[in-house]
mmCIF file of C-alpha atoms in Angstrom:
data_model
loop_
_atom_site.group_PDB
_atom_site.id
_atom_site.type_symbol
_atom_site.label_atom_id
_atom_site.label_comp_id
_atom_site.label_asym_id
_atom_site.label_seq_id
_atom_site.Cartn_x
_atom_site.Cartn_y
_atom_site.Cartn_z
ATOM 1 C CA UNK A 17 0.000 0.000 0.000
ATOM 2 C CA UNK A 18 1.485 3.197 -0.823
ATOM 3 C CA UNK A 19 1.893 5.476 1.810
ATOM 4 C CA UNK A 20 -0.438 8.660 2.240
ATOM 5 C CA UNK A 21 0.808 12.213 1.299
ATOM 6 C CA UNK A 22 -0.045 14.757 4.040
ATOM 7 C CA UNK A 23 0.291 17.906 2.621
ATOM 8 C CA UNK A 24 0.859 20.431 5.547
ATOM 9 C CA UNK A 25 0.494 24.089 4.600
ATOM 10 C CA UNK A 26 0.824 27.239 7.120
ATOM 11 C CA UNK A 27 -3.281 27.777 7.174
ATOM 12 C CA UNK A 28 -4.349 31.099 6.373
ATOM 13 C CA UNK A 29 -7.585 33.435 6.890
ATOM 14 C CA UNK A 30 -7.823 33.979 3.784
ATOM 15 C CA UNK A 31 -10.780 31.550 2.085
ATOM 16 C CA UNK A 32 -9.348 32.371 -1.219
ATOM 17 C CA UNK A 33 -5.490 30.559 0.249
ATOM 18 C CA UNK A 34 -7.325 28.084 1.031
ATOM 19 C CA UNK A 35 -9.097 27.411 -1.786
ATOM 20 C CA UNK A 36 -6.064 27.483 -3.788
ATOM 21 C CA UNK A 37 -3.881 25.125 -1.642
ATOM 22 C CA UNK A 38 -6.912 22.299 -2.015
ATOM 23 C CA UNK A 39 -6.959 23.189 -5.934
ATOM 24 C CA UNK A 40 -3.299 22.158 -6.048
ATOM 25 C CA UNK A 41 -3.757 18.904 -3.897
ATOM 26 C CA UNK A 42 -6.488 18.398 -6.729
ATOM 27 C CA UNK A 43 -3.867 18.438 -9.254
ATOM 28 C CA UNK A 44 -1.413 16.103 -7.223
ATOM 29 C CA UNK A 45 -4.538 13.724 -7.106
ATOM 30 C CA UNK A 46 -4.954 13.714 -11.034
ATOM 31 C CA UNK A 47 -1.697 13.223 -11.642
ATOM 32 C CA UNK A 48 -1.125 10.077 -9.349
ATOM 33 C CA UNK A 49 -4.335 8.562 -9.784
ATOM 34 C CA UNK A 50 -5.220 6.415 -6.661
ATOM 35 C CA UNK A 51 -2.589 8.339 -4.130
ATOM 36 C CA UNK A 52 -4.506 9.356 -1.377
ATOM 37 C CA UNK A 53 -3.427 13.356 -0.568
ATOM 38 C CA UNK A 54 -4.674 14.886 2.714
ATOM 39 C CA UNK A 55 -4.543 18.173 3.838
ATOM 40 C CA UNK A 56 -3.238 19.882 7.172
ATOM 41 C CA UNK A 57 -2.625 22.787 8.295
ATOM 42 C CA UNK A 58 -0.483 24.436 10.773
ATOM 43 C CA UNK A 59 -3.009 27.200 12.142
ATOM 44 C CA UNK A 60 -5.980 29.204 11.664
ATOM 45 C CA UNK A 61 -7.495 26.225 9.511
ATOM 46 C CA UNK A 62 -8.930 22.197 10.068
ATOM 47 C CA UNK A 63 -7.496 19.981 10.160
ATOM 48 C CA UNK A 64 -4.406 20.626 11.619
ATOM 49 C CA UNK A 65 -1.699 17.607 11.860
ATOM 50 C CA UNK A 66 -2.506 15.787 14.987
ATOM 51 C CA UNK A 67 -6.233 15.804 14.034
ATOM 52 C CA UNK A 68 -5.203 14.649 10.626
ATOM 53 C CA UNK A 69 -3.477 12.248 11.223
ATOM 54 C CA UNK A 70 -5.455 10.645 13.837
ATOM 55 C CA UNK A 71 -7.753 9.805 11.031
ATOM 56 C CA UNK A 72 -4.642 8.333 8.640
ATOM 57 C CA UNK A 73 -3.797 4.632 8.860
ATOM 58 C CA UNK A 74 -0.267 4.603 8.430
ATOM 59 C CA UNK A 75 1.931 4.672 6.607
ATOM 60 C CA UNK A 76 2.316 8.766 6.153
ATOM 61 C CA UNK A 77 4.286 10.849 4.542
ATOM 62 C CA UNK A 78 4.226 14.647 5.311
ATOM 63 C CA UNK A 79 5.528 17.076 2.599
ATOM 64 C CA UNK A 80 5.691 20.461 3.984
ATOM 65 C CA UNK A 81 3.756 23.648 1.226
ATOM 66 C CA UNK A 82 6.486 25.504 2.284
ATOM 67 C CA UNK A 83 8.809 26.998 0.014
ATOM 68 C CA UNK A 84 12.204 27.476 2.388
ATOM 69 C CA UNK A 85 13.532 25.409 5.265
ATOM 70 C CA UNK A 86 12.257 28.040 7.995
ATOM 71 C CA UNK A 87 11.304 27.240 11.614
ATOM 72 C CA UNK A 88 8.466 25.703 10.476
ATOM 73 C CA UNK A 89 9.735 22.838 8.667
ATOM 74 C CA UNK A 90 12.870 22.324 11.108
ATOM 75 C CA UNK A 91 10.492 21.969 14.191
ATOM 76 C CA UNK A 92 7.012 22.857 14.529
ATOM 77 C CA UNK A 93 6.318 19.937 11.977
ATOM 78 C CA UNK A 94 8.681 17.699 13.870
ATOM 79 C CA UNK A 95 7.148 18.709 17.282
ATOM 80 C CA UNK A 96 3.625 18.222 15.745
ATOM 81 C CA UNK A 97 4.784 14.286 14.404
ATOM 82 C CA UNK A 98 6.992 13.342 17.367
ATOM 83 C CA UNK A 99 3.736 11.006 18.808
ATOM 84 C CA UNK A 100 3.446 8.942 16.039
ATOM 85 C CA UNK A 101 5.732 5.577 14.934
ATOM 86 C CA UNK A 102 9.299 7.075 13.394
ATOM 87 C CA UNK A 103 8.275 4.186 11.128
ATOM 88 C CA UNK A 104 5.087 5.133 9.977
ATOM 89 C CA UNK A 105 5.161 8.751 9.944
ATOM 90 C CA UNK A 106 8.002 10.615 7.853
ATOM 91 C CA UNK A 107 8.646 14.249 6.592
ATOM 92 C CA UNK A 108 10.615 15.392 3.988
ATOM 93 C CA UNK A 109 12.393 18.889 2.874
ATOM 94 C CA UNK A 110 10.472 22.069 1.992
ATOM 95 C CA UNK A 111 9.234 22.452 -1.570
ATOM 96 C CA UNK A 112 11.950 25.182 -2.187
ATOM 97 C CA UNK A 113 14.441 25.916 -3.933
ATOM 98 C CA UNK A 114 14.072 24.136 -6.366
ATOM 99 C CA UNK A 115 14.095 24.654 -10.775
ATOM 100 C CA UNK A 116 10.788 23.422 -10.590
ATOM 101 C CA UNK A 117 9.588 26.544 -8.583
ATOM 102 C CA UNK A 118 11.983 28.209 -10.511
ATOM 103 C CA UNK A 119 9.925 27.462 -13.684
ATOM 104 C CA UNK A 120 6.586 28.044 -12.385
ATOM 105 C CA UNK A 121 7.743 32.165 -11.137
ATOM 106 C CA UNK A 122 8.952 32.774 -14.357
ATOM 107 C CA UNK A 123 5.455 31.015 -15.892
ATOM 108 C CA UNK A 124 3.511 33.286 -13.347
ATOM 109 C CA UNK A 125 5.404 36.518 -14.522
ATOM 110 C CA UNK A 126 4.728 35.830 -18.095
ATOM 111 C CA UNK A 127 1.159 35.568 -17.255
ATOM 112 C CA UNK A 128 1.464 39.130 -15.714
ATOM 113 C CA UNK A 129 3.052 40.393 -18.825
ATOM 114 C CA UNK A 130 6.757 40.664 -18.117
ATOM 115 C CA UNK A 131 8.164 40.200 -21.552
ATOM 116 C CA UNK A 132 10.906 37.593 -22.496
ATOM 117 C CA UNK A 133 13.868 40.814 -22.279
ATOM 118 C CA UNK A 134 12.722 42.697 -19.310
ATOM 119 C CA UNK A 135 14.731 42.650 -16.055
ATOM 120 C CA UNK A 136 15.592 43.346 -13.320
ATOM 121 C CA UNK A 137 13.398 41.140 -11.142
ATOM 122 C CA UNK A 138 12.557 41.417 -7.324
ATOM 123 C CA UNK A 139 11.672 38.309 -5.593
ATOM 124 C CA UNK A 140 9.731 39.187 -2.889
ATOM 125 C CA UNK A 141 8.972 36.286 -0.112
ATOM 126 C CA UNK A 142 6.996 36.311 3.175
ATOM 127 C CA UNK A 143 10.438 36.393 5.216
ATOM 128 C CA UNK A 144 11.970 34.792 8.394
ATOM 129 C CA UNK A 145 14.757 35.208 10.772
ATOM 130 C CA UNK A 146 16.207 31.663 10.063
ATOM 131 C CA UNK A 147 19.290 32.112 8.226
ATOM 132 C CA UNK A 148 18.326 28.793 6.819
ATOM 133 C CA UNK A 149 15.359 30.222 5.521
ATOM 134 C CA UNK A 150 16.947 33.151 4.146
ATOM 135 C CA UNK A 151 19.588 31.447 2.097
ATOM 136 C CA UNK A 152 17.115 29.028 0.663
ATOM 137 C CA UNK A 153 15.434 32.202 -0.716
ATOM 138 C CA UNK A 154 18.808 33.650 -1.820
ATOM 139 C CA UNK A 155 19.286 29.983 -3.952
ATOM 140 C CA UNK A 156 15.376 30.349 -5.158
ATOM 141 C CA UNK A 157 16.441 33.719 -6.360
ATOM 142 C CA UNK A 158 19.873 32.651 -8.301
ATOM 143 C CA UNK A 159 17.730 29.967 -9.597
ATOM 144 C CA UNK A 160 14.806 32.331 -10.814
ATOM 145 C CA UNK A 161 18.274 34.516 -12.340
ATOM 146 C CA UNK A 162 19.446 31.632 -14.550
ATOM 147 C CA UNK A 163 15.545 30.506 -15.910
ATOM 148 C CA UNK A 164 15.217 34.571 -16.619
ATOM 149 C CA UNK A 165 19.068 34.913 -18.076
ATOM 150 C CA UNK A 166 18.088 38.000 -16.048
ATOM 151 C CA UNK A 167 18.973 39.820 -12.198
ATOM 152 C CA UNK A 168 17.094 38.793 -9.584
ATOM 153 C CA UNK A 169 16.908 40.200 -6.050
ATOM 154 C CA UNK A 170 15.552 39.395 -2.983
ATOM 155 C CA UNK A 171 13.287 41.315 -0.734
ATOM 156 C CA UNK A 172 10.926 40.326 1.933
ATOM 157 C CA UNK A 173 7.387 41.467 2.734
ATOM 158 C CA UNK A 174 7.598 40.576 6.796
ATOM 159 C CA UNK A 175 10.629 40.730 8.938
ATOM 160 C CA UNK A 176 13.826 42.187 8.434
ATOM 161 C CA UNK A 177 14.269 43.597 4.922
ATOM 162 C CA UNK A 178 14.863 44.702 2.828
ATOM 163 C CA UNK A 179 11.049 45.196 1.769
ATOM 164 C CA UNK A 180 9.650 45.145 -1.873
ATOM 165 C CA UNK A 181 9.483 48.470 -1.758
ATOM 166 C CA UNK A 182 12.748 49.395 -0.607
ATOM 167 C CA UNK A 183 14.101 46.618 -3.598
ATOM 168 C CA UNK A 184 12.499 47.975 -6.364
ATOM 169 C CA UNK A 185 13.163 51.427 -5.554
ATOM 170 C CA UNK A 186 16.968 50.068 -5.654
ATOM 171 C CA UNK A 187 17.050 49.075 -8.898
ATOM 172 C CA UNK A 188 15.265 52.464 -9.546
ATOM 173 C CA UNK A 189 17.736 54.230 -8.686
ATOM 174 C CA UNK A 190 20.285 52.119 -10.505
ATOM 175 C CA UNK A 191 18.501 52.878 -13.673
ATOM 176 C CA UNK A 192 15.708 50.609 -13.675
ATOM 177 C CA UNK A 193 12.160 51.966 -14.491
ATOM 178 C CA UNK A 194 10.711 48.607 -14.922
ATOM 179 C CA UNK A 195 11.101 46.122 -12.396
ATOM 180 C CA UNK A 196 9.135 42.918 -11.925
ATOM 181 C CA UNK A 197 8.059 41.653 -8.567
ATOM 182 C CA UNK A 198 7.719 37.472 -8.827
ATOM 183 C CA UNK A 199 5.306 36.754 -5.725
ATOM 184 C CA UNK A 200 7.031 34.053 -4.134
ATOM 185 C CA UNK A 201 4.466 32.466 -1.898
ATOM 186 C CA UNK A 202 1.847 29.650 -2.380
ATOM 187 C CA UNK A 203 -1.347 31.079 -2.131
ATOM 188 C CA UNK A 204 -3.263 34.059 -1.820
ATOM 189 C CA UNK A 205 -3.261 36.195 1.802
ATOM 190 C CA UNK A 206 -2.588 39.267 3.505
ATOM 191 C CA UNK A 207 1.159 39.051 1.995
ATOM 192 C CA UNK A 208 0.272 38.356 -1.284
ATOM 193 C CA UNK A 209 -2.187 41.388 -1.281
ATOM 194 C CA UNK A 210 0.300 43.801 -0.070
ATOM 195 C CA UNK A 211 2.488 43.024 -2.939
ATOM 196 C CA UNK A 212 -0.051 44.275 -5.231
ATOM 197 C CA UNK A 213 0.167 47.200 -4.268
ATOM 198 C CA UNK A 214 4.329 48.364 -5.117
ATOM 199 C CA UNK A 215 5.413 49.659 -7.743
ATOM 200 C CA UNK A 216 6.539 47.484 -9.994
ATOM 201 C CA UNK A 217 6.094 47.220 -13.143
ATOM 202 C CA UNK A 218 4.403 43.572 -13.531
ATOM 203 C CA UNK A 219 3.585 41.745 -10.192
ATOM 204 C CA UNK A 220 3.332 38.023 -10.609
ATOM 205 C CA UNK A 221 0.107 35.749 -9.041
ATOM 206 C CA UNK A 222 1.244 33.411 -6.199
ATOM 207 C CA UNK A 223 2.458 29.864 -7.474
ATOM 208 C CA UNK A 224 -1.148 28.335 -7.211
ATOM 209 C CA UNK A 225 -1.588 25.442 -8.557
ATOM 210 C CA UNK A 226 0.950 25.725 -11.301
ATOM 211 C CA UNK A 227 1.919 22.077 -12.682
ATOM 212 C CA UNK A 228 4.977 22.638 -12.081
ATOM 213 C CA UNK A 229 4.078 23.009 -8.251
ATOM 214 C CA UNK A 230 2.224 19.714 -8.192
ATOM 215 C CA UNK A 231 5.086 17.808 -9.802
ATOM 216 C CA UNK A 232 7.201 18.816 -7.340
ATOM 217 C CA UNK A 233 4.862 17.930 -4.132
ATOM 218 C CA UNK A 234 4.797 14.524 -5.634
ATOM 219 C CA UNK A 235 8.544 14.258 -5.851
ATOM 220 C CA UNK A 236 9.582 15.602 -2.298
ATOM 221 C CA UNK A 237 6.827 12.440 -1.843
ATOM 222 C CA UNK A 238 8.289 9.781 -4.061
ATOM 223 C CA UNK A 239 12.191 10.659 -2.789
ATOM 224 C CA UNK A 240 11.101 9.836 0.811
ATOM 225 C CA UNK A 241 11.445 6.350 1.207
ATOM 226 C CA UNK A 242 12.742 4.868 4.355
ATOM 227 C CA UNK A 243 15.952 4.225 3.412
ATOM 228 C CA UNK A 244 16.824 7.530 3.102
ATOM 229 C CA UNK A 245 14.356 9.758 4.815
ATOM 230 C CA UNK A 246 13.365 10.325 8.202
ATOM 231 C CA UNK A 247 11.868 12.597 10.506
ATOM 232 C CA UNK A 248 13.709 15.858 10.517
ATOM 233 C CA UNK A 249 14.300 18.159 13.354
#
């Protein structure tokens, strides 16, 4: 029997995040016809991990909708699976970085209207004070650079910046009148809105259910197998 993918995401209050993290677990589902993919969330939204997976036979594996190796994945998901059998129950990385992701911003901006030439490019994430975190956004961002053949930035729209703002105003400066902001986040929220509203030139949509998102859930999935995964702290 294969074993269940638990997709955990952060939870948001934002119905439309929601809706859009379920639409991609509907695309995992149609492209590995008979998996079984359950949500779980991490706040703010049912059913959150313990609840989920007292419902699960085993064997489970989690795959974190989180696109950097933060706090989140390196403990809170840990902490939340530390009841269950090491043996039944296993997690693997974050989505990101990853080409894959890499693929689906520059797919996004194109939908915005950023033409094939343009650059620079900010790419703005929610943020985090784990320097683990941080550099995984710095390697999503070099990746993002060498899809684009273009400069890519980083800025963050929580924590310590810089801020969207602050980066597109840089390259500005520099000589830059039209910057593109590639929304590096999952799902629509209170983040994604407030990158609407900078001034860049073309403002990607969050990743969404982008195939190239899906393909990648499923192969954080298929690369944890228990002889070389295992519950990370």
């Amino acid at each position: 029997m294969n074993a269940t993918l638990l997709a955990v995401a952060h939870g948001t209050r934002d119905p439309e995040g929601v809706r859009t993290v379920l639409a991609l677990l509907a695309e995992v589902r149609r492209l590995r016809p008979g998996l079984r993919v359950e949500p779980a969330w991490l706040g703010l939204v049912e059913p959150s991990v313990p609840q989920a997976l007292s419902s699960l036979p085993g064997p489970v594996i989690a795959v974190p909708l989180l696109l950097a190796s933060g706090y989140h994945v390196r403990a809170d998901i840990p902490a939340l699976l530390a009841g269950a059998n090491p043996g039944e129950v296993r997690v693997t990385p974050a989505l990101g970085p990853s080409p894959l992701l890499a693929h689906a911003l520059a797919s996004r901006l194109t939908e915005a209207g950023r033409p094939p030439n343009a650059s620079p490019v900010v790419l703005a994430a929610t943020g985090s004070s784990d320097p683990r975190a941080r550099a995984d956004t710095t390697e999503s961002a070099r990746l993002l650079s060498l899809h684009l053949n273009a400069p890519v930035s980083v800025a963050y729209a929580s924590g310590e910046g810089p801020t969207p703002t602050e980066a597109i105003s840089a390259w500005h400066t520099s000589g830059h009148p039209d910057v593109s902001l590639a929304t590096h986040l999952l799902a629509p929220g209170h983040f994604a809105h407030t990158l609407t509203q900078t001034a860049a030139r073309w403002t990607s949509a969050p990743l969404g259910t982008h195939p190239s998102v899906a393909a990648l859930v499923l192969r954080r999935y298929e690369a944890c197998t228990p002889a070389t995964m295992a519950i990370r702290a």
